[in-house]
Amino acid sequence: MVLVVPLIIGTALLIVLNINNRNTSFLDEIEEILDTPIQFGTDGWVKGNIGFVLAHPDDESMFFTPTLEMLNELRRSPRHSHVQVHLLSLSNGNYYGRGERRVEELQLVCKRYNVQCTNVDSPKLQDGDVYWSIEECQARISEFINKNKITLVFTFDEKGVSGHANHITTCIAVRNLVNKENIPLHVWNLETPNILFKYMGILNAIMHITSRCVIKFAPFHLYSNMTLHASQMRWHVPFWSFLSSFAYVNNYTRSMDTVHIQPQQTHALHATPRAPTELNFKTRHLKET
């Protein structure tokens, strides 16, 4: 028993130190990207900003709260106080006819994090479990990136975090856009966790202390953000806020190649939901330090 207590304390300290190292490495890589000037059209060489490219209002809170909290810390430093964070939601979440209200709720969360949000309300990009028009998504994303001089994008991975067709289309559109327009853009995709780890909460964060990720104890922040999305509050939200791994860790992969999608795989609104038959892309984990 005498040996158990020091062992527990020592293990806890090692975990805390490793988490701090992971977060420091994550911030270091972001700083390197933001400090590297790139050319945006006729504006010449400029230092870019950060953008989230998402599918619906509340995606930012359900899945990306640890990253939002981390970026708040980044911008508190004088060196990066000028950095802007922008958010693009490709739909207004009008599945139940609450689109206008959901846009207002998203704006409340964006105000909390000093994020400038852009919301799309297009007939071709309506909330629903269907695959959107890739071309329409790319056009909206391209405008967003160039207008706001985005050099680093956070978005979903090819599994869409929750398997939602809108999320998957968003990922594909971002990757294809980078290849098509030769945009010097860093794309970081939120990794979809194995179903066994998805609801392990803080334990999943501990398991990621050796990978590149954001680890933040943010269940209270996530729940607080979701209270601003009042139209989406359900009985399960408190449980999600504390049990979901997304309340504690955001693990990212970096896009290295485009996704090649066949024309027949682009579905119009109300098409029969089905997954693309071929997703040819490559990703690699963010380099270890």
Short mmCIF file of C-alpha atoms in Angstrom, two decimals:
data_model
loop_
_atom_site.label_atom_id
_atom_site.label_comp_id
_atom_site.label_asym_id
_atom_site.label_seq_id
_atom_site.Cartn_x
_atom_site.Cartn_y
_atom_site.Cartn_z
CA MET A 1 0.00 0.00 0.00
CA VAL A 2 2.89 2.34 0.79
CA LEU A 3 4.24 1.84 -2.72
CA VAL A 4 0.87 2.14 -4.46
CA VAL A 5 0.25 5.80 -3.59
CA PRO A 6 3.59 7.11 -4.99
CA LEU A 7 3.04 4.94 -8.06
CA ILE A 8 -0.39 6.46 -8.67
CA ILE A 9 0.92 10.00 -8.11
CA GLY A 10 3.90 9.38 -10.39
CA THR A 11 1.69 7.96 -13.14
CA ALA A 12 -0.66 10.94 -12.87
CA LEU A 13 2.26 13.38 -13.16
CA LEU A 14 3.60 11.58 -16.23
CA ILE A 15 0.18 11.76 -17.86
CA VAL A 16 -0.13 15.48 -17.12
CA LEU A 17 3.37 16.18 -18.46
CA ASN A 18 2.70 14.17 -21.62
CA ILE A 19 -0.60 15.97 -22.20
CA ASN A 20 1.16 19.32 -21.80
CA ASN A 21 3.85 18.23 -24.28
CA ARG A 22 1.21 17.12 -26.80
CA ASN A 23 -0.64 20.41 -26.59
CA THR A 24 2.59 22.40 -26.82
CA SER A 25 3.61 20.47 -29.93
CA PHE A 26 0.19 21.05 -31.45
CA LEU A 27 0.43 24.79 -30.85
CA ASP A 28 3.99 24.88 -32.18
CA GLU A 29 2.86 23.40 -35.48
CA ILE A 30 -0.03 25.84 -35.76
CA GLU A 31 2.32 28.73 -35.05
CA GLU A 32 4.71 27.55 -37.76
CA ILE A 33 1.87 27.50 -40.30
CA LEU A 34 0.54 30.92 -39.29
CA ASP A 35 4.00 32.50 -39.31
CA THR A 36 4.69 31.37 -42.89
CA PRO A 37 3.48 34.01 -45.41
CA ILE A 38 1.67 32.77 -48.52
CA GLN A 39 0.40 34.59 -51.60
CA PHE A 40 -3.31 35.34 -51.96
CA GLY A 41 -4.02 36.69 -55.43
CA THR A 42 -3.22 40.38 -55.78
CA ASP A 43 -2.83 40.83 -52.02
CA GLY A 44 0.77 39.67 -52.18
CA TRP A 45 2.41 37.66 -49.42
CA VAL A 46 0.42 37.63 -46.20
CA LYS A 47 0.19 35.59 -43.03
CA GLY A 48 -3.00 33.58 -43.05
CA ASN A 49 -5.82 32.75 -40.68
CA ILE A 50 -7.55 29.67 -39.31
CA GLY A 51 -10.84 28.27 -40.58
CA PHE A 52 -13.32 25.57 -39.62
CA VAL A 53 -15.25 24.04 -42.53
CA LEU A 54 -18.26 22.21 -41.10
CA ALA A 55 -21.66 20.96 -42.20
CA HIS A 56 -24.19 22.14 -39.59
CA PRO A 57 -24.64 24.58 -36.74
CA ASP A 58 -23.60 22.74 -33.53
CA ASP A 59 -20.85 20.67 -35.24
CA GLU A 60 -18.31 23.06 -33.75
CA SER A 61 -19.58 22.36 -30.23
CA MET A 62 -20.34 18.64 -30.53
CA PHE A 63 -16.95 17.74 -31.99
CA PHE A 64 -14.41 20.60 -31.92
CA THR A 65 -14.74 22.19 -28.46
CA PRO A 66 -11.22 21.18 -27.27
CA THR A 67 -9.73 22.81 -30.39
CA LEU A 68 -11.76 25.99 -29.92
CA GLU A 69 -10.55 26.20 -26.34
CA MET A 70 -6.94 25.67 -27.43
CA LEU A 71 -7.16 28.36 -30.11
CA ASN A 72 -8.41 30.80 -27.49
CA GLU A 73 -5.18 30.19 -25.59
CA LEU A 74 -3.13 30.69 -28.75
CA ARG A 75 -4.67 34.08 -29.47
CA ARG A 76 -4.11 35.31 -25.94
CA SER A 77 -0.41 35.54 -26.70
CA PRO A 78 0.71 38.93 -28.11
CA ARG A 79 2.47 37.12 -30.95
CA HIS A 80 -0.80 35.73 -32.33
CA SER A 81 -3.41 38.14 -31.04
CA HIS A 82 -3.96 39.28 -34.64
CA VAL A 83 -4.89 35.80 -35.88
CA GLN A 84 -8.49 35.50 -36.99
CA VAL A 85 -10.55 32.33 -36.68
CA HIS A 86 -13.39 31.86 -39.16
CA LEU A 87 -16.08 29.21 -39.34
CA LEU A 88 -18.06 28.09 -42.39
CA SER A 89 -21.24 26.05 -41.92
CA LEU A 90 -22.33 24.65 -45.28
CA SER A 91 -25.97 24.41 -44.18
CA ASN A 92 -28.26 26.14 -41.71
CA GLY A 93 -29.45 22.84 -40.21
CA ASN A 94 -33.00 23.27 -41.45
CA TYR A 95 -33.95 19.58 -41.27
CA TYR A 96 -36.79 20.28 -38.83
CA GLY A 97 -37.54 23.76 -40.15
CA ARG A 98 -35.45 25.53 -37.50
CA GLY A 99 -32.76 26.89 -39.80
CA GLU A 100 -33.02 30.56 -38.84
CA ARG A 101 -32.95 29.75 -35.14
CA ARG A 102 -29.97 27.43 -35.52
CA VAL A 103 -27.99 30.12 -37.35
CA GLU A 104 -28.62 32.49 -34.44
CA GLU A 105 -27.46 29.80 -32.00
CA LEU A 106 -24.27 29.26 -33.98
CA GLN A 107 -23.57 32.97 -33.87
CA LEU A 108 -23.81 32.88 -30.06
CA VAL A 109 -21.13 30.19 -29.85
CA CYS A 110 -18.94 32.02 -32.37
CA LYS A 111 -19.25 35.19 -30.32
CA ARG A 112 -18.12 33.28 -27.22
CA TYR A 113 -14.90 32.25 -28.98
CA ASN A 114 -14.44 35.46 -31.00
CA VAL A 115 -14.93 33.45 -34.20
CA GLN A 116 -16.35 35.02 -37.35
CA CYS A 117 -18.99 32.69 -38.76
CA THR A 118 -20.38 32.31 -42.27
CA ASN A 119 -23.54 30.30 -42.83
CA VAL A 120 -24.74 28.94 -46.17
CA ASP A 121 -28.42 28.52 -47.01
CA SER A 122 -28.48 26.91 -50.43
CA PRO A 123 -31.19 24.64 -51.91
CA LYS A 124 -28.36 22.28 -52.89
CA LEU A 125 -26.93 22.11 -49.37
CA GLN A 126 -29.82 21.30 -47.08
CA ASP A 127 -29.44 19.35 -43.85
CA GLY A 128 -30.18 15.65 -44.37
CA ASP A 129 -28.42 12.32 -44.60
CA VAL A 130 -27.61 12.67 -48.31
CA TYR A 131 -24.38 13.39 -50.18
CA TRP A 132 -24.27 16.99 -51.30
CA SER A 133 -23.09 18.36 -54.62
CA ILE A 134 -19.30 18.39 -54.48
CA GLU A 135 -19.15 21.29 -56.94
CA GLU A 136 -21.49 23.43 -54.84
CA CYS A 137 -19.51 22.70 -51.69
CA GLN A 138 -16.21 23.51 -53.39
CA ALA A 139 -17.53 26.84 -54.68
CA ARG A 140 -18.65 27.89 -51.20
CA ILE A 141 -15.46 26.70 -49.53
CA SER A 142 -13.23 28.38 -52.13
CA GLU A 143 -14.96 31.72 -51.60
CA PHE A 144 -14.64 31.34 -47.83
CA ILE A 145 -10.93 30.48 -47.95
CA ASN A 146 -9.90 33.23 -50.34
CA LYS A 147 -12.04 35.95 -48.78
CA ASN A 148 -10.68 35.28 -45.29
CA LYS A 149 -7.12 34.30 -46.28
CA ILE A 150 -7.34 30.91 -44.62
CA THR A 151 -4.15 28.84 -44.50
CA LEU A 152 -5.18 26.20 -41.95
CA VAL A 153 -8.51 24.36 -42.06
CA PHE A 154 -10.03 22.07 -39.47
CA THR A 155 -12.72 19.76 -40.84
CA PHE A 156 -14.02 16.19 -40.72
CA ASP A 157 -12.25 13.07 -41.94
CA GLU A 158 -13.49 10.64 -44.58
CA LYS A 159 -15.70 8.83 -42.05
CA GLY A 160 -17.41 12.05 -41.06
CA VAL A 161 -16.86 11.55 -37.31
CA SER A 162 -20.45 10.31 -36.93
CA GLY A 163 -20.82 8.78 -40.39
CA HIS A 164 -23.14 11.60 -41.48
CA ALA A 165 -23.26 11.98 -45.27
CA ASN A 166 -23.05 15.78 -45.05
CA HIS A 167 -19.87 15.52 -42.95
CA ILE A 168 -18.28 13.10 -45.42
CA THR A 169 -19.12 15.35 -48.39
CA THR A 170 -17.56 18.29 -46.56
CA CYS A 171 -14.30 16.38 -46.13
CA ILE A 172 -14.22 15.29 -49.78
CA ALA A 173 -14.97 18.80 -51.05
CA VAL A 174 -12.14 20.36 -49.03
CA ARG A 175 -9.58 17.82 -50.21
CA ASN A 176 -10.63 17.99 -53.85
CA LEU A 177 -10.59 21.78 -53.74
CA VAL A 178 -6.99 21.87 -52.54
CA ASN A 179 -5.94 19.67 -55.46
CA LYS A 180 -8.11 21.36 -58.10
CA GLU A 181 -7.15 24.97 -57.36
CA ASN A 182 -3.64 24.27 -56.07
CA ILE A 183 -4.45 26.16 -52.89
CA PRO A 184 -1.53 26.26 -50.40
CA LEU A 185 -3.80 25.07 -47.62
CA HIS A 186 -3.07 22.94 -44.58
CA VAL A 187 -6.02 20.63 -43.96
CA TRP A 188 -6.34 18.88 -40.62
CA ASN A 189 -9.06 16.24 -40.44
CA LEU A 190 -10.70 15.33 -37.14
CA GLU A 191 -10.16 11.61 -36.74
CA THR A 192 -13.21 9.41 -36.28
CA PRO A 193 -12.54 7.27 -33.20
CA ASN A 194 -13.16 3.57 -33.05
CA ILE A 195 -16.64 2.92 -31.70
CA LEU A 196 -15.05 1.15 -28.72
CA PHE A 197 -13.26 4.37 -27.72
CA LYS A 198 -15.83 6.94 -28.80
CA TYR A 199 -17.58 7.02 -25.43
CA MET A 200 -14.62 6.35 -23.16
CA GLY A 201 -14.38 10.03 -22.30
CA ILE A 202 -11.17 11.06 -20.59
CA LEU A 203 -9.73 7.54 -20.91
CA ASN A 204 -9.58 8.03 -24.66
CA ALA A 205 -7.63 11.25 -24.12
CA ILE A 206 -5.08 9.41 -21.98
CA MET A 207 -4.69 6.81 -24.73
CA HIS A 208 -3.74 9.58 -27.18
CA ILE A 209 -0.97 11.22 -25.16
CA THR A 210 1.62 9.85 -27.60
CA SER A 211 -0.11 11.16 -30.75
CA ARG A 212 -0.55 14.65 -32.19
CA CYS A 213 -3.77 16.01 -30.83
CA VAL A 214 -5.48 18.58 -28.63
CA ILE A 215 -6.22 17.29 -25.15
CA LYS A 216 -8.42 19.55 -23.04
CA PHE A 217 -10.71 18.76 -20.14
CA ALA A 218 -13.70 20.43 -21.78
CA PRO A 219 -16.94 18.57 -20.93
CA PHE A 220 -18.31 21.60 -19.09
CA HIS A 221 -17.39 23.86 -22.01
CA LEU A 222 -19.02 21.45 -24.46
CA TYR A 223 -22.21 21.31 -22.42
CA SER A 224 -22.22 25.09 -22.00
CA ASN A 225 -21.84 25.51 -25.76
CA MET A 226 -24.71 23.09 -26.38
CA THR A 227 -26.99 25.09 -24.08
CA LEU A 228 -26.56 27.92 -26.59
CA HIS A 229 -27.83 25.50 -29.24
CA ALA A 230 -31.13 25.33 -27.34
CA SER A 231 -33.07 23.93 -30.31
CA GLN A 232 -30.80 20.88 -30.28
CA MET A 233 -30.96 20.13 -26.58
CA ARG A 234 -32.11 16.56 -25.95
CA TRP A 235 -32.04 14.26 -22.95
CA HIS A 236 -28.79 12.67 -24.14
CA VAL A 237 -26.78 15.91 -24.49
CA PRO A 238 -25.49 15.95 -20.87
CA PHE A 239 -24.37 12.33 -21.25
CA TRP A 240 -22.67 13.14 -24.57
CA SER A 241 -20.94 16.15 -23.03
CA PHE A 242 -19.24 14.09 -20.34
CA LEU A 243 -18.84 10.65 -21.95
CA SER A 244 -17.90 11.58 -25.51
CA SER A 245 -14.19 11.50 -26.31
CA PHE A 246 -14.74 14.78 -28.20
CA ALA A 247 -15.11 16.52 -24.85
CA TYR A 248 -11.50 15.67 -24.03
CA VAL A 249 -9.48 15.08 -27.19
CA ASN A 250 -9.37 16.09 -30.84
CA ASN A 251 -7.02 13.82 -32.73
CA TYR A 252 -6.10 14.99 -36.23
CA THR A 253 -4.70 13.57 -39.43
CA ARG A 254 -3.31 15.74 -42.19
CA SER A 255 -4.56 15.44 -45.76
CA MET A 256 -1.78 14.57 -48.16
CA ASP A 257 -3.76 13.77 -51.29
CA THR A 258 -7.07 14.61 -52.83
CA VAL A 259 -10.14 12.45 -52.83
CA HIS A 260 -11.07 11.36 -56.34
CA ILE A 261 -14.81 10.96 -56.69
CA GLN A 262 -16.68 9.75 -59.74
CA PRO A 263 -19.43 11.97 -61.29
CA GLN A 264 -22.15 9.47 -60.41
CA GLN A 265 -21.13 9.73 -56.78
CA THR A 266 -22.27 13.34 -56.50
CA HIS A 267 -25.84 13.27 -55.24
CA ALA A 268 -28.42 15.97 -55.57
CA LEU A 269 -30.68 16.96 -52.72
CA HIS A 270 -33.09 14.18 -51.69
CA ALA A 271 -31.06 11.54 -53.51
CA THR A 272 -31.07 8.07 -52.02
CA PRO A 273 -28.53 8.09 -49.20
CA ARG A 274 -25.56 5.86 -49.91
CA ALA A 275 -21.84 6.03 -49.40
CA PRO A 276 -19.48 6.87 -52.27
CA THR A 277 -18.22 3.67 -53.83
CA GLU A 278 -14.62 4.81 -54.15
CA LEU A 279 -12.73 7.22 -51.95
CA ASN A 280 -9.14 7.31 -53.11
CA PHE A 281 -7.16 9.42 -50.74
CA LYS A 282 -4.19 9.22 -48.46
CA THR A 283 -3.67 10.71 -45.05
CA ARG A 284 -0.88 10.58 -42.58
CA HIS A 285 -0.75 11.42 -38.93
CA LEU A 286 0.71 14.79 -38.11
CA LYS A 287 4.43 14.44 -37.70
CA GLU A 288 5.63 13.58 -34.25
CA THR A 289 8.01 15.90 -32.48
#
